[in-house]
Amino acid sequence: MQYVANNRPVLGIRREDYNTWEGRAPLCPAHVQQLVAKGVTVLVQPASKRAYSGKEYQAAGAHIREDLSEASVILGVKTAPPGELLPNKTYAFFSHTIKAQEANMPMLDAILEKNIRIFDYEMMLDEAGVSPVAGAMGRLAGISGMINILHAMGTRLLALGHHTPFLRIGLTHSYRNIEMCRQAVRDCGYDIALGRMPESIGPLTFLFTGSGYVSKGAQEMLKELPVKFVDPTELRDVCASGDTTRVYAAVLSRQHHLRQRESGRYDEKEYTAHPENYVSIFAEQFAPYVSCLVNGMYWPAAGPRLLTNADLQGLLGNSMVANGVPNGGPNEVPGCTSGGPGYPPLPQRLIAVSDISADEGGSLEFMTECTSMDSPFEVSDGTKSVPGILGDGVVVCSVDNLPAQLPREATDIFGSQLLPYVWEMLHSMTEVPFESQAHLFSKTLQDATIASNGKLRPKYEYISELRASKNKGK
């Protein structure tokens, strides 16, 4: 086997440098201990901001070392700077290249130039087409994204003149673990059940998109509130006559809002093959009755957007004019009333958006750049976005590394899903053609190999075409 120390395979764990808040690792000390016990040498780059300390990894048998050149396989979580990539190595991390994301194309070029074999966690799919590895992070992203947007709801409603129990909820990173997050939401729910929500804002409605780990993780946390789940078609009635001692939620499926342009119907197979033939009726039929949108859907680039900039401006209604300048007239919001001075009406029903999909310029056109934990919220009116929770429009949270707010749990859960595949990865030798080694890898890893031997794998050759198309359109 390539690169061995005393005939032992060598695995490297790189230091995360994606942003200030990234404290995760692909494996926790307990996982490292299992590898060492089976004869694997594990090198861990030092990082004092990592949630698990170097001492904990050392106690598990790892070597803390800056130089990872002895390792044949190097694991990370997020993308790596092109200059940090070592040639002739096998890497595994979330590459974020499968949509030819412009920001990561220099990294992909470096991967090809340096003869790097890259396994992408996002594309490690099981027989059902689901990625249990990425899914482990998806659930945590949903949980974290839900906590953050509940916090944003509290501060945004306060800015609009309403004190609510949501002010009890902090940002996710202020809690030690998921259980503490749950308790904070339960405390908020207790006050809601006691009738401490202002009646002037009417019943609050939450709508979830997507059916995967992200959406389910977010729903899991909302269920700690007194919540009643309804069909999306019932939201209009809820806004008119719902109870303020609970909140309401609905899960939007493709069947609810996608329509074939000619037939007006939805067909799953046709949509998968030709999403460009479909339109969305979300903005007209559902969005006017949603207080908080939690977006966890997968959006194909050729498909219709959930909300366009024009849609958002339309939802803002009478509170805005063409250029985003307030006209002083309140929007009529179903179910919301004004009790006079001191009880201001809401400017529009839609208060907040948690875009956990973090797909820039994707299903939500107005989300053009992800927010960060340094500045997690912005207010958008469909023409511009302003950092913070003040201004005209809706408050948006689109942090793209949400699991990093629960770094120890994220590392534990993710590593447990990844570890079975690490044993396979250790067979990887970059000087050997991939085809000669394919039999050593499961179909899951074969399909997750973006590039090898200086070329994109056949499954991912479309990235070059998509990239060229994007460049041509500039």
PDB file of C-alpha atoms in Angstrom, residues 148-171 351-352 388-391 395:
ATOM      1  CA  ASN A 148     -31.451  30.212  14.503  1.00  0.00           C
ATOM      2  CA  ILE A 149     -34.618  31.256  12.698  1.00  0.00           C
ATOM      3  CA  LEU A 150     -36.702  31.021  15.890  1.00  0.00           C
ATOM      4  CA  HIS A 151     -34.174  33.373  17.464  1.00  0.00           C
ATOM      5  CA  ALA A 152     -34.474  35.633  14.421  1.00  0.00           C
ATOM      6  CA  MET A 153     -38.269  35.568  14.698  1.00  0.00           C
ATOM      7  CA  GLY A 154     -37.975  36.880  18.239  1.00  0.00           C
ATOM      8  CA  THR A 155     -35.647  39.741  17.382  1.00  0.00           C
ATOM      9  CA  ARG A 156     -37.432  40.627  14.139  1.00  0.00           C
ATOM     10  CA  LEU A 157     -40.860  40.719  15.791  1.00  0.00           C
ATOM     11  CA  LEU A 158     -39.403  42.870  18.561  1.00  0.00           C
ATOM     12  CA  ALA A 159     -38.072  45.254  15.915  1.00  0.00           C
ATOM     13  CA  LEU A 160     -41.602  45.372  14.492  1.00  0.00           C
ATOM     14  CA  GLY A 161     -42.991  46.271  17.919  1.00  0.00           C
ATOM     15  CA  HIS A 162     -43.926  42.886  19.438  1.00  0.00           C
ATOM     16  CA  HIS A 163     -42.434  41.088  22.447  1.00  0.00           C
ATOM     17  CA  THR A 164     -42.769  37.308  21.996  1.00  0.00           C
ATOM     18  CA  PRO A 165     -41.596  34.129  23.759  1.00  0.00           C
ATOM     19  CA  PHE A 166     -39.157  33.551  20.883  1.00  0.00           C
ATOM     20  CA  LEU A 167     -36.828  36.006  22.608  1.00  0.00           C
ATOM     21  CA  ARG A 168     -36.063  33.173  25.030  1.00  0.00           C
ATOM     22  CA  ILE A 169     -34.227  31.308  22.263  1.00  0.00           C
ATOM     23  CA  GLY A 170     -30.578  32.072  21.510  1.00  0.00           C
ATOM     24  CA  LEU A 171     -28.431  31.179  18.528  1.00  0.00           C
ATOM     25  CA  ILE A 351     -41.551  37.464   8.568  1.00  0.00           C
ATOM     26  CA  ALA A 352     -38.581  35.130   8.212  1.00  0.00           C
ATOM     27  CA  GLY A 388     -29.149  42.585  10.482  1.00  0.00           C
ATOM     28  CA  ILE A 389     -32.830  42.410  11.434  1.00  0.00           C
ATOM     29  CA  LEU A 390     -33.906  45.992  10.700  1.00  0.00           C
ATOM     30  CA  GLY A 391     -35.417  47.417   7.525  1.00  0.00           C
ATOM     31  CA  VAL A 395     -35.289  38.463   7.625  1.00  0.00           C
TER      32      VAL A 395
END
